[in-house]
mmCIF file of C-alpha atoms in Angstrom:
data_model
loop_
_atom_site.group_PDB
_atom_site.id
_atom_site.type_symbol
_atom_site.label_atom_id
_atom_site.label_comp_id
_atom_site.label_asym_id
_atom_site.label_seq_id
_atom_site.Cartn_x
_atom_site.Cartn_y
_atom_site.Cartn_z
ATOM 1 C CA ILE A 3 23.427 116.738 220.390
ATOM 2 C CA VAL A 4 21.384 117.684 217.348
ATOM 3 C CA GLY A 5 21.065 121.091 215.783
ATOM 4 C CA ASP A 6 21.951 123.311 212.873
ATOM 5 C CA PRO A 7 24.186 126.355 213.373
ATOM 6 C CA LYS A 8 22.991 127.755 210.047
ATOM 7 C CA GLN A 9 19.430 128.170 211.299
ATOM 8 C CA LEU A 10 18.194 131.423 212.825
ATOM 9 C CA PRO A 11 19.716 131.581 216.320
ATOM 10 C CA PRO A 12 17.622 132.062 219.448
ATOM 11 C CA THR A 13 16.645 135.639 220.270
ATOM 12 C CA ASP A 14 19.184 137.594 222.334
ATOM 13 C CA PHE A 15 16.413 138.883 224.597
ATOM 14 C CA PHE A 16 17.960 137.250 227.677
ATOM 15 C CA GLN A 17 21.584 137.944 226.757
ATOM 16 C CA ASN A 18 21.879 141.184 228.752
ATOM 17 C CA ARG A 19 20.248 139.569 231.759
ATOM 18 C CA ILE A 20 22.707 136.668 231.683
ATOM 19 C CA ALA A 21 25.600 139.119 231.351
ATOM 20 C CA ASP A 22 24.402 140.952 234.467
ATOM 21 C CA ASP A 23 24.198 137.761 236.513
ATOM 22 C CA GLU A 24 27.295 136.113 237.929
ATOM 23 C CA PHE A 25 28.018 133.194 235.614
ATOM 24 C CA ASP A 26 31.198 131.379 234.784
ATOM 25 C CA ASP A 27 32.920 132.614 231.616
ATOM 26 C CA ASP A 28 32.600 129.085 230.186
ATOM 27 C CA LEU A 29 28.972 129.890 229.349
ATOM 28 C CA SER A 30 29.888 132.689 226.947
ATOM 29 C CA ASP A 31 29.176 130.573 223.838
ATOM 30 C CA GLU A 32 25.824 131.248 222.223
ATOM 31 C CA SER A 33 24.485 127.737 222.634
ATOM 32 C CA ILE A 34 25.227 124.182 223.689
ATOM 33 C CA LEU A 35 25.435 123.376 219.975
ATOM 34 C CA ASP A 36 28.225 125.929 219.500
ATOM 35 C CA MET A 37 30.143 124.402 222.405
ATOM 36 C CA ALA A 38 29.651 120.869 221.033
ATOM 37 C CA LEU A 39 30.933 121.891 217.605
ATOM 38 C CA THR A 40 34.228 122.953 219.181
ATOM 39 C CA VAL A 41 34.676 119.456 220.708
ATOM 40 C CA PHE A 42 33.152 116.870 218.370
ATOM 41 C CA HIS A 43 34.830 116.577 214.950
ATOM 42 C CA PRO A 44 33.734 116.075 212.279
ATOM 43 C CA PRO A 45 30.026 116.710 212.794
ATOM 44 C CA ARG A 46 27.619 114.361 211.019
ATOM 45 C CA GLU A 47 25.204 116.081 208.694
ATOM 46 C CA LEU A 48 21.700 115.207 207.611
ATOM 47 C CA LEU A 49 21.191 114.865 203.888
ATOM 48 C CA TRP A 50 17.415 115.253 203.625
ATOM 49 C CA HIS A 51 15.303 118.333 204.134
ATOM 50 C CA TYR A 52 12.266 116.300 205.029
ATOM 51 C CA ARG A 53 9.829 119.147 205.785
ATOM 52 C CA SER A 54 9.939 120.819 202.374
ATOM 53 C CA ARG A 55 7.008 120.017 200.139
ATOM 54 C CA HIS A 56 8.482 122.115 197.356
ATOM 55 C CA GLU A 57 12.085 122.691 196.301
ATOM 56 C CA ASP A 58 11.682 126.496 196.519
ATOM 57 C CA LEU A 59 11.428 126.252 200.303
ATOM 58 C CA ILE A 60 15.017 125.071 200.705
ATOM 59 C CA LYS A 61 16.665 126.113 197.419
ATOM 60 C CA PHE A 62 18.283 129.352 198.652
ATOM 61 C CA SER A 63 19.651 127.834 201.875
ATOM 62 C CA ASN A 64 20.759 124.695 200.070
ATOM 63 C CA THR A 65 22.802 126.786 197.621
ATOM 64 C CA LYS A 66 24.177 129.394 200.035
ATOM 65 C CA PHE A 67 24.765 127.340 203.199
ATOM 66 C CA TYR A 68 24.702 123.598 202.467
ATOM 67 C CA GLN A 69 26.750 123.397 199.226
ATOM 68 C CA ASN A 70 23.698 121.849 197.475
ATOM 69 C CA ASN A 71 24.047 118.690 199.594
ATOM 70 C CA LEU A 72 20.470 118.655 200.923
ATOM 71 C CA LEU A 73 18.050 116.400 199.094
ATOM 72 C CA VAL A 74 14.384 117.304 198.868
ATOM 73 C CA PRO A 75 12.039 114.306 199.234
ATOM 74 C CA VAL A 76 10.583 112.884 196.053
ATOM 75 C CA THR A 77 7.129 113.596 197.479
ATOM 76 C CA ALA A 78 7.773 117.314 197.011
ATOM 77 C CA ASP A 79 5.669 118.352 194.030
ATOM 78 C CA LYS A 80 7.396 121.093 192.027
ATOM 79 C CA SER A 81 4.563 121.417 189.537
ATOM 80 C CA ARG A 82 1.913 122.663 191.987
ATOM 81 C CA LYS A 83 1.283 126.378 191.581
ATOM 82 C CA ASP A 84 -0.086 126.664 195.130
ATOM 83 C CA ARG A 85 3.189 125.436 196.669
ATOM 84 C CA GLY A 86 6.677 126.886 196.846
ATOM 85 C CA ILE A 87 7.461 130.568 197.179
ATOM 86 C CA SER A 88 5.729 133.430 195.432
ATOM 87 C CA HIS A 89 6.234 137.167 195.763
ATOM 88 C CA ASN A 90 3.351 139.623 195.756
ATOM 89 C CA TYR A 91 4.617 143.140 195.196
ATOM 90 C CA ILE A 92 2.590 145.785 197.047
ATOM 91 C CA GLU A 93 2.586 148.710 194.636
ATOM 92 C CA ASP A 94 1.895 151.364 197.272
ATOM 93 C CA GLY A 95 3.763 149.712 200.145
ATOM 94 C CA PHE A 96 5.775 152.146 202.224
ATOM 95 C CA TYR A 97 7.940 151.489 205.293
ATOM 96 C CA SER A 98 7.631 154.126 207.972
ATOM 97 C CA SER A 99 10.138 153.991 210.801
ATOM 98 C CA SER A 100 8.207 156.573 212.801
ATOM 99 C CA ALA A 101 4.827 154.846 212.444
ATOM 100 C CA GLY A 102 5.684 152.039 214.815
ATOM 101 C CA GLY A 103 7.692 153.948 217.385
ATOM 102 C CA GLY A 104 10.078 151.943 219.601
ATOM 103 C CA SER A 105 11.471 148.806 217.969
ATOM 104 C CA GLY A 106 11.004 149.317 214.257
ATOM 105 C CA GLY A 107 8.221 150.662 212.133
ATOM 106 C CA ILE A 108 5.403 149.380 210.008
ATOM 107 C CA ASN A 109 4.282 149.165 206.422
ATOM 108 C CA VAL A 110 0.559 149.975 206.603
ATOM 109 C CA ASN A 111 -0.366 149.156 203.006
ATOM 110 C CA GLU A 112 1.508 145.876 203.097
ATOM 111 C CA ALA A 113 -0.189 144.963 206.386
ATOM 112 C CA ILE A 114 -3.625 145.637 204.915
ATOM 113 C CA ALA A 115 -2.783 143.534 201.830
ATOM 114 C CA VAL A 116 -1.576 140.691 204.077
ATOM 115 C CA VAL A 117 -4.800 140.764 206.120
ATOM 116 C CA GLU A 118 -6.933 140.805 202.966
ATOM 117 C CA ALA A 119 -4.932 137.872 201.555
ATOM 118 C CA ALA A 120 -5.340 135.929 204.806
ATOM 119 C CA ILE A 121 -9.105 136.454 204.934
ATOM 120 C CA SER A 122 -9.463 135.468 201.259
ATOM 121 C CA PHE A 123 -7.345 132.373 201.897
ATOM 122 C CA MET A 124 -9.544 131.334 204.816
ATOM 123 C CA LYS A 125 -12.637 131.542 202.623
ATOM 124 C CA GLU A 126 -11.179 129.966 199.483
ATOM 125 C CA ARG A 127 -8.955 127.275 201.031
ATOM 126 C CA PRO A 128 -10.543 126.329 204.371
ATOM 127 C CA ASN A 129 -8.922 122.882 204.376
ATOM 128 C CA GLU A 130 -5.386 124.292 204.528
ATOM 129 C CA SER A 131 -3.655 125.760 207.580
ATOM 130 C CA LEU A 132 -2.282 129.312 207.570
ATOM 131 C CA GLY A 133 0.149 131.507 209.482
ATOM 132 C CA ILE A 134 1.474 135.047 209.130
ATOM 133 C CA ALA A 135 5.085 135.939 209.968
ATOM 134 C CA THR A 136 6.376 139.502 210.214
ATOM 135 C CA MET A 137 9.864 140.965 210.434
ATOM 136 C CA ASN A 138 9.197 142.974 213.593
ATOM 137 C CA ILE A 139 6.795 143.108 216.512
ATOM 138 C CA LYS A 140 5.217 146.445 215.529
ATOM 139 C CA GLN A 141 4.109 145.018 212.168
ATOM 140 C CA LYS A 142 2.838 141.894 213.937
ATOM 141 C CA GLU A 143 0.758 144.000 216.345
ATOM 142 C CA PHE A 144 -0.581 146.166 213.519
ATOM 143 C CA ILE A 145 -1.551 143.133 211.431
ATOM 144 C CA GLN A 146 -3.182 141.481 214.465
ATOM 145 C CA ASN A 147 -5.287 144.579 215.160
ATOM 146 C CA GLU A 148 -6.188 144.970 211.482
ATOM 147 C CA PHE A 149 -7.104 141.285 211.215
ATOM 148 C CA ASP A 150 -9.294 141.456 214.334
ATOM 149 C CA LEU A 151 -11.034 144.562 213.000
ATOM 150 C CA ARG A 152 -11.624 143.287 209.442
ATOM 151 C CA SER A 153 -12.619 139.744 210.396
ATOM 152 C CA SER A 154 -14.959 140.707 213.230
ATOM 153 C CA GLY A 155 -18.401 139.278 212.558
ATOM 154 C CA ASP A 156 -17.260 137.311 209.490
ATOM 155 C CA GLU A 157 -18.793 133.856 209.906
ATOM 156 C CA ALA A 158 -16.489 132.167 207.368
ATOM 157 C CA VAL A 159 -13.387 133.442 209.173
ATOM 158 C CA ALA A 160 -14.802 132.437 212.562
ATOM 159 C CA ASN A 161 -15.509 128.937 211.220
ATOM 160 C CA TYR A 162 -11.983 128.702 209.802
ATOM 161 C CA LEU A 163 -10.370 129.781 213.073
ATOM 162 C CA SER A 164 -12.418 127.416 215.238
ATOM 163 C CA ARG A 165 -11.876 124.499 212.856
ATOM 164 C CA TRP A 166 -8.068 124.859 213.002
ATOM 165 C CA GLU A 167 -8.095 125.397 216.768
ATOM 166 C CA GLU A 168 -9.610 121.910 217.031
ATOM 167 C CA ASP A 169 -8.174 120.052 214.030
ATOM 168 C CA LYS A 170 -4.931 118.137 214.719
ATOM 169 C CA GLU A 171 -5.343 119.066 218.400
ATOM 170 C CA GLY A 172 -4.723 122.722 217.533
ATOM 171 C CA LEU A 173 -1.175 122.095 216.340
ATOM 172 C CA GLU A 174 -1.821 124.021 213.126
ATOM 173 C CA GLU A 175 -4.083 126.800 214.368
ATOM 174 C CA PHE A 176 -3.870 130.188 212.653
ATOM 175 C CA PHE A 177 -1.168 132.506 213.987
ATOM 176 C CA ILE A 178 0.279 135.960 213.522
ATOM 177 C CA LYS A 179 3.824 136.095 214.922
ATOM 178 C CA ASN A 180 6.974 138.145 214.610
ATOM 179 C CA LEU A 181 10.094 136.424 213.287
ATOM 180 C CA GLU A 182 11.625 135.539 216.658
ATOM 181 C CA ASN A 183 8.529 133.566 217.659
ATOM 182 C CA VAL A 184 7.762 131.686 214.445
ATOM 183 C CA GLN A 185 10.596 129.136 214.463
ATOM 184 C CA GLY A 186 9.447 125.553 214.053
ATOM 185 C CA ASP A 187 5.863 126.385 213.105
ATOM 186 C CA GLU A 188 4.599 124.368 210.142
ATOM 187 C CA ARG A 189 1.548 125.383 208.106
ATOM 188 C CA ASP A 190 0.314 124.625 204.607
ATOM 189 C CA VAL A 191 0.861 128.308 203.774
ATOM 190 C CA ILE A 192 2.756 131.032 205.603
ATOM 191 C CA ILE A 193 2.406 134.645 204.488
ATOM 192 C CA VAL A 194 5.547 136.660 205.251
ATOM 193 C CA SER A 195 5.245 140.402 205.738
ATOM 194 C CA THR A 196 8.695 141.700 204.799
ATOM 195 C CA VAL A 197 7.827 145.230 206.012
ATOM 196 C CA TYR A 198 10.972 147.139 205.196
ATOM 197 C CA GLY A 199 11.045 148.015 201.519
ATOM 198 C CA ARG A 200 10.830 147.072 197.900
#
């Protein structure tokens, strides 16, 4: 049984449904991994974070959750300015809880900046894959609509999208997803729309 309890757990979307059905109480643990951790001691831990191409991508988790035991491969290049994590402050970003209705709100100015950054990226770095992750579904939907509107008729964007739909059998095609649906996706660059505030 392989897994990591420190990773983002699966969405609880089905939790209420399971509670309503007649199941044995033995299935009350969140996952098979949680059940296994109560039986198998001590668990064996991996030492390498093999997917990180830059130390920034694992540094926070390594410090806060893994007691600095994870090693980043030597192929990770710390000197590259186009790798790692960078923060782009949106001066006029504003979270509005009423703008999105239902499950969370949106940050319109941040969404527009994210779409502009994505379109620029597609034109300037067409040989690198891209994804956009948002913190809630309303922001995801707003960004998707804004992207569709702003990229409509743009030949460079259309070429980028079709290229990545075909390249690597579509495994790295462009996406816009909310947090619950982005787990496991690997791209050269992922833009994260934090939505909620400064």
